[in-house]
PDB file of C-alpha atoms in Angstrom:
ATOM      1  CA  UNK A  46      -0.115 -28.118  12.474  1.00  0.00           C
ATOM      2  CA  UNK A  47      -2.189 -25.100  12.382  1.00  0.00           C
ATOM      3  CA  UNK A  48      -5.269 -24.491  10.083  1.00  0.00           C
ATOM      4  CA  UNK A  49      -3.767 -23.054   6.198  1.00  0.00           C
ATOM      5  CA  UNK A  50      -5.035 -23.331   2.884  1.00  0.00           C
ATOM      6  CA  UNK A  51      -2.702 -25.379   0.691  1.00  0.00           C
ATOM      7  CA  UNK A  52      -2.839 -24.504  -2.766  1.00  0.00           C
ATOM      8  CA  UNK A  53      -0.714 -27.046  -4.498  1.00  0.00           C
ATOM      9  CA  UNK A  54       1.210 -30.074  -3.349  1.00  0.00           C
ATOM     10  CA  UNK A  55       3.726 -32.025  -4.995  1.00  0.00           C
ATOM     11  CA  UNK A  56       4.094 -34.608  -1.840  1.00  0.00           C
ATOM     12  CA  UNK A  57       7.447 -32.821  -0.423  1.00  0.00           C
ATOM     13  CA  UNK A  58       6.685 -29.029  -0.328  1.00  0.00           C
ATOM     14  CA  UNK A  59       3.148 -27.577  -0.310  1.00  0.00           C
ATOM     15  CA  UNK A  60       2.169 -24.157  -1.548  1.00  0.00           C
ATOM     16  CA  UNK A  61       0.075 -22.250   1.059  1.00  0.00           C
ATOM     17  CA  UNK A  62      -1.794 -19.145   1.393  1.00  0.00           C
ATOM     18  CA  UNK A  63       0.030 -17.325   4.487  1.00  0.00           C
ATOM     19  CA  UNK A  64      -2.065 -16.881   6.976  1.00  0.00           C
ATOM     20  CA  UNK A  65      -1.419 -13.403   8.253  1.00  0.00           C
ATOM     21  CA  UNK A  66      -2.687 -12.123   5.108  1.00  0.00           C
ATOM     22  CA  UNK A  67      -5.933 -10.948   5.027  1.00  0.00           C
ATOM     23  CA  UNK A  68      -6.552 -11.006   1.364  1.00  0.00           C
ATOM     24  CA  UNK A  69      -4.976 -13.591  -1.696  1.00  0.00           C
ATOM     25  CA  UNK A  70      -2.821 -11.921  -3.407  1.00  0.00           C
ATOM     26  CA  UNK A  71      -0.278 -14.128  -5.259  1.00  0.00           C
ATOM     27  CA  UNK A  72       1.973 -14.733  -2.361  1.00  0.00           C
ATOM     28  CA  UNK A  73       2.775 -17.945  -1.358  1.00  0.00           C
ATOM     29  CA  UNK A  74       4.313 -19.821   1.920  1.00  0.00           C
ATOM     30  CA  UNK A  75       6.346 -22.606   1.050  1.00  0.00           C
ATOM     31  CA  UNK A  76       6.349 -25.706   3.824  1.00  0.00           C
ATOM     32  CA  UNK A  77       7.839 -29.282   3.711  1.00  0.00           C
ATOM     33  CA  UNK A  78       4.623 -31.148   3.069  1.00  0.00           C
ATOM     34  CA  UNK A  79       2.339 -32.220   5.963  1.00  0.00           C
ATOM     35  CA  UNK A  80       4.823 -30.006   8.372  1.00  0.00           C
ATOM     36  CA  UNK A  81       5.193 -26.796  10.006  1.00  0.00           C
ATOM     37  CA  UNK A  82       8.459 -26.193   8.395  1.00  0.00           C
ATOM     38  CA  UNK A  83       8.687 -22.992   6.632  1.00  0.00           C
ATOM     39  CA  UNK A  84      11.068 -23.024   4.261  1.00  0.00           C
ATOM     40  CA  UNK A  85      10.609 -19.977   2.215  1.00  0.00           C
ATOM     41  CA  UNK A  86       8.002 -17.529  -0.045  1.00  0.00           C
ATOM     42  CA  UNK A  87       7.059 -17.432  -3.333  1.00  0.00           C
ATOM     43  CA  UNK A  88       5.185 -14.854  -5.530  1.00  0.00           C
ATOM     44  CA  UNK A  89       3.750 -14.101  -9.246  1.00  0.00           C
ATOM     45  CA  UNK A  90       1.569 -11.031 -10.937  1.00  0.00           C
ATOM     46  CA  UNK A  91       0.472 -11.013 -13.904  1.00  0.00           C
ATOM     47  CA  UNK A  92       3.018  -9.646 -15.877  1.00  0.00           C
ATOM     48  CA  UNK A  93       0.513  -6.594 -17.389  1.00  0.00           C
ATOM     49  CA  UNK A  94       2.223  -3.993 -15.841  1.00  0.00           C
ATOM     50  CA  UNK A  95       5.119  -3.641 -18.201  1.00  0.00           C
ATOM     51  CA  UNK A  96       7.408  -0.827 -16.348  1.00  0.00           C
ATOM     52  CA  UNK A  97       7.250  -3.094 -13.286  1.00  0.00           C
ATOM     53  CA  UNK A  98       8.137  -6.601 -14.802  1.00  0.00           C
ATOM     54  CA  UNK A  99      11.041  -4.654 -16.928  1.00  0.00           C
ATOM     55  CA  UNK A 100      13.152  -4.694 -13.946  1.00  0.00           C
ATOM     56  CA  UNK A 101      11.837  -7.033 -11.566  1.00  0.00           C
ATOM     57  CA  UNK A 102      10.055 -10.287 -13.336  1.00  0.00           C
ATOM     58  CA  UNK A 103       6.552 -11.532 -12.547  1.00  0.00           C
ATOM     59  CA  UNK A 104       7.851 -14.061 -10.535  1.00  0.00           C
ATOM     60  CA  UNK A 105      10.173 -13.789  -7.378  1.00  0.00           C
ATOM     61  CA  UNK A 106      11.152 -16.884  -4.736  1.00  0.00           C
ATOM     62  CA  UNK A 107      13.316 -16.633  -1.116  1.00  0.00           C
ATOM     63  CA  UNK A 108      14.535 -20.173   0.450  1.00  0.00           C
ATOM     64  CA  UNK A 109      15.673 -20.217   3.698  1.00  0.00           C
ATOM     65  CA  UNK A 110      19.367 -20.813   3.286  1.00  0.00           C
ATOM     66  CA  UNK A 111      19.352 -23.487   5.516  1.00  0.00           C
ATOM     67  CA  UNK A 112      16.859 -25.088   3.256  1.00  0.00           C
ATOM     68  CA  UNK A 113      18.983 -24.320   0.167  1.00  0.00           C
ATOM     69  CA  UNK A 114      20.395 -26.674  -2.285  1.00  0.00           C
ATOM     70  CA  UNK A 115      17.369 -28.992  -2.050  1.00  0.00           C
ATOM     71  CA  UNK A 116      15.820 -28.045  -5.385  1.00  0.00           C
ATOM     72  CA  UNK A 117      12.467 -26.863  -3.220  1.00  0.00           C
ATOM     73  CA  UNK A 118      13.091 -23.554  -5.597  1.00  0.00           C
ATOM     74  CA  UNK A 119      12.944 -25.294  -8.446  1.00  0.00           C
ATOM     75  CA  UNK A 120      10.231 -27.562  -7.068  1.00  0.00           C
ATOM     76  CA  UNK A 121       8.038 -24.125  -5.870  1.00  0.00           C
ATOM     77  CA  UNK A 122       8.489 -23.240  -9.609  1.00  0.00           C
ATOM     78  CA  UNK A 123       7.109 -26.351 -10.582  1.00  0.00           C
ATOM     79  CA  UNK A 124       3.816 -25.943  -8.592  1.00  0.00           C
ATOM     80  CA  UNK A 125       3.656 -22.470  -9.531  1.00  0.00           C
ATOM     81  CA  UNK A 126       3.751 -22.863 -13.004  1.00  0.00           C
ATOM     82  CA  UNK A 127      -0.001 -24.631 -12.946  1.00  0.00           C
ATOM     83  CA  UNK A 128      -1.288 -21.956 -10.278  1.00  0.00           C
ATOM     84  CA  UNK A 129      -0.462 -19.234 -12.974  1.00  0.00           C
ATOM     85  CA  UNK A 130      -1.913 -21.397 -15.727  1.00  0.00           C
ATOM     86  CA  UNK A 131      -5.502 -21.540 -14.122  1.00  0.00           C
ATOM     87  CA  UNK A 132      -5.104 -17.805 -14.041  1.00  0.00           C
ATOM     88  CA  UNK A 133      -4.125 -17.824 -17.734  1.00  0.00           C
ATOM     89  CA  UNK A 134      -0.849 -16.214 -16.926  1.00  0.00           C
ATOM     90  CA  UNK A 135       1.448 -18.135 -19.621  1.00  0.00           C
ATOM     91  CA  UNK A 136       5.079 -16.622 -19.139  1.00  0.00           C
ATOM     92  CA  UNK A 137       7.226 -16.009 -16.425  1.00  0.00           C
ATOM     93  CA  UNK A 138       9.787 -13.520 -16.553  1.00  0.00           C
ATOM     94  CA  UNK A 139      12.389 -13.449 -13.800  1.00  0.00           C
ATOM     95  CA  UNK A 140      15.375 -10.618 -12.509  1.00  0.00           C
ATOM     96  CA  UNK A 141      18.457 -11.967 -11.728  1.00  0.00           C
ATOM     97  CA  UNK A 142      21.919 -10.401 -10.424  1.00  0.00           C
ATOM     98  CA  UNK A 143      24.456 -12.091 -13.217  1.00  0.00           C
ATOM     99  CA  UNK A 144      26.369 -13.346 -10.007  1.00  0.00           C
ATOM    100  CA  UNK A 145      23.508 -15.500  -8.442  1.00  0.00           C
ATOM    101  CA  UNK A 146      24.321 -18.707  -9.969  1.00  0.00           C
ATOM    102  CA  UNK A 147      22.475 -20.921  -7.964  1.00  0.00           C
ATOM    103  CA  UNK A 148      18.968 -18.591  -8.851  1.00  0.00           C
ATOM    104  CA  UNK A 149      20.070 -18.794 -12.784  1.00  0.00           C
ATOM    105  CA  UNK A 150      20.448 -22.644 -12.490  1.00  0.00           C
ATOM    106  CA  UNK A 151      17.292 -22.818 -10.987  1.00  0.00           C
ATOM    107  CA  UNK A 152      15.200 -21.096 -13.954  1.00  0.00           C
ATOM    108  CA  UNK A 153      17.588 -22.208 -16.459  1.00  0.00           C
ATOM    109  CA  UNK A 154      16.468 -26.142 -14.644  1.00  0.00           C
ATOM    110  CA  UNK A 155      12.819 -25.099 -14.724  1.00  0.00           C
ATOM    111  CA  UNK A 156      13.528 -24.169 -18.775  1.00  0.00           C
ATOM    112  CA  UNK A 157      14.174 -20.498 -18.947  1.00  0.00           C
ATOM    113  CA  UNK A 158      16.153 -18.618 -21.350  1.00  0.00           C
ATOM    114  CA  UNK A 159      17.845 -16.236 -21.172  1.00  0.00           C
ATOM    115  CA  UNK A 160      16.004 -12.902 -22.572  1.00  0.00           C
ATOM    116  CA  UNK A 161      17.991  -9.976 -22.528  1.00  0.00           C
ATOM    117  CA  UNK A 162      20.770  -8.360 -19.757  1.00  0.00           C
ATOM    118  CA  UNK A 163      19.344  -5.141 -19.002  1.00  0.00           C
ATOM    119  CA  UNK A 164      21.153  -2.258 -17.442  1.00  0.00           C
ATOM    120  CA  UNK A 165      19.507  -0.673 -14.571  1.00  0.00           C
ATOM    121  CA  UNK A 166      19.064   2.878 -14.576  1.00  0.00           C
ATOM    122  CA  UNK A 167      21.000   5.272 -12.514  1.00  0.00           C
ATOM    123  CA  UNK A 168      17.706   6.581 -11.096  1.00  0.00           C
ATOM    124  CA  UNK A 169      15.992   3.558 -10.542  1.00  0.00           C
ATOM    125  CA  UNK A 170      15.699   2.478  -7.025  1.00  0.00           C
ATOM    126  CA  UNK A 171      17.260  -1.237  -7.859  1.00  0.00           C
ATOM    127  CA  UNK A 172      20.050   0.611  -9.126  1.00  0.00           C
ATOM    128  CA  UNK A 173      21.713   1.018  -5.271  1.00  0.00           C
ATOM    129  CA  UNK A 174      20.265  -2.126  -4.175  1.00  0.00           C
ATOM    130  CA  UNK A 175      20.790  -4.677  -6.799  1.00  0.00           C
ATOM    131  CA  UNK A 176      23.599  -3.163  -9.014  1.00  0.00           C
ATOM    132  CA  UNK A 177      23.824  -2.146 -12.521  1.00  0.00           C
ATOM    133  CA  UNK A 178      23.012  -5.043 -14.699  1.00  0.00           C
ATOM    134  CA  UNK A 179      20.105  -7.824 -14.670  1.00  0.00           C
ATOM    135  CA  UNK A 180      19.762 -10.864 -16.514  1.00  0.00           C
ATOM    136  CA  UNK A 181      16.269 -11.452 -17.557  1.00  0.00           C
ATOM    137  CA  UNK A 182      14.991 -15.090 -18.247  1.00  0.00           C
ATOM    138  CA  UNK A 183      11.581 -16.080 -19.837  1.00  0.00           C
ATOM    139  CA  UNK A 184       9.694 -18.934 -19.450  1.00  0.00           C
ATOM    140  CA  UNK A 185       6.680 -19.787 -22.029  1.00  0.00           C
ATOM    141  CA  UNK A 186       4.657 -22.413 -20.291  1.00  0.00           C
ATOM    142  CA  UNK A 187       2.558 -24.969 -21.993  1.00  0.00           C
ATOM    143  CA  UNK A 188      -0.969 -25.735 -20.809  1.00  0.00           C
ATOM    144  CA  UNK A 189      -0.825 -28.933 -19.597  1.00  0.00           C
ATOM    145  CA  UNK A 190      -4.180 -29.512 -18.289  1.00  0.00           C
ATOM    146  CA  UNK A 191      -3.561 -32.616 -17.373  1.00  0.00           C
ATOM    147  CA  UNK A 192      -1.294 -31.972 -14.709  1.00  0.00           C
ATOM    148  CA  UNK A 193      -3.306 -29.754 -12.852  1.00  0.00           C
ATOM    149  CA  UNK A 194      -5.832 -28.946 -10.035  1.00  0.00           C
ATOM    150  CA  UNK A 195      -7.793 -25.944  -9.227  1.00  0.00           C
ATOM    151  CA  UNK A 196      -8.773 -27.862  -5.737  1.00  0.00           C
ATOM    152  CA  UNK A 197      -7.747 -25.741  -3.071  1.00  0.00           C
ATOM    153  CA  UNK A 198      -7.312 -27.934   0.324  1.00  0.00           C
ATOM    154  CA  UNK A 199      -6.981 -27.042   3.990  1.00  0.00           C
ATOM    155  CA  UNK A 200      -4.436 -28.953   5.880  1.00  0.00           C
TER     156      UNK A 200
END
């Protein structure tokens, strides 16, 4: 297994800094714990820059699809959700076509709501790519201090 720096573990996926990036920056590799088995990516900001979050979220996850329907997106979430708390980010937003069930399961799982459907502008460059119409979900998160851990580990 080569040398990364895990981030979070729940004992069946670990959260990892990827290790062709030269500087942290809120990306995350997901692996099946103790493994080198990619499975996917994960990713948060802030959430301050308004215009940006309108459309896309502050949080955005890719699974391998052969690696799907295992709940690691929901289980990424999970472990995300306390590396956004030590940076005192408290809500997740997330973009979602209306026909990706298995993604609005997920967040609706995790406890997200639904926010708002929000039409994407003609002149917006989702517009082409993703369609006309979003659904937005928010997620308030507690701070539940006592399940985290700000130790980062190298495996």
């Amino acid at each position: 297994m080569d040398e990364r720096i895990m981030i979070k573990t729940d004992g069946e996926i670990d959260l990892t800094i990827p290790k062709d990036f030269e500087e942290y920056d809120n990306t995350f590799d997901i692996y099946l714990h103790n493994t080198d088995e990619f499975i996917g990516t994960i990713w948060y900001d802030d959430g301050n820059d308004k215009e940006f979050t309108k459309y896309y979220g502050n949080v955005g996850y890719k699974i391998k699809e052969e690696y799907r329907g295992n709940n690691y997106a929901l289980k990424a979430l999970k472990l995300l959700k306390n590396v956004m708390l030590d940076d005192d980010v408290k809500t997740m937003f997330f973009s979602i076509l209306p026909d990706n069930i298995a993604s609005r399961k997920t967040v609706e799982k995790l406890g997200a709501r639904i926010l708002c459907y929000r039409p994407v502008p003609k002149k917006h460059k989702l517009y082409n790519i993703e369609g006309s119409l979003l659904v937005i979900y928010k997620f308030e998160m507690g701070d539940d201090k006592g399940e985290r851990n700000k130790t980062k580990h190298h495996l």
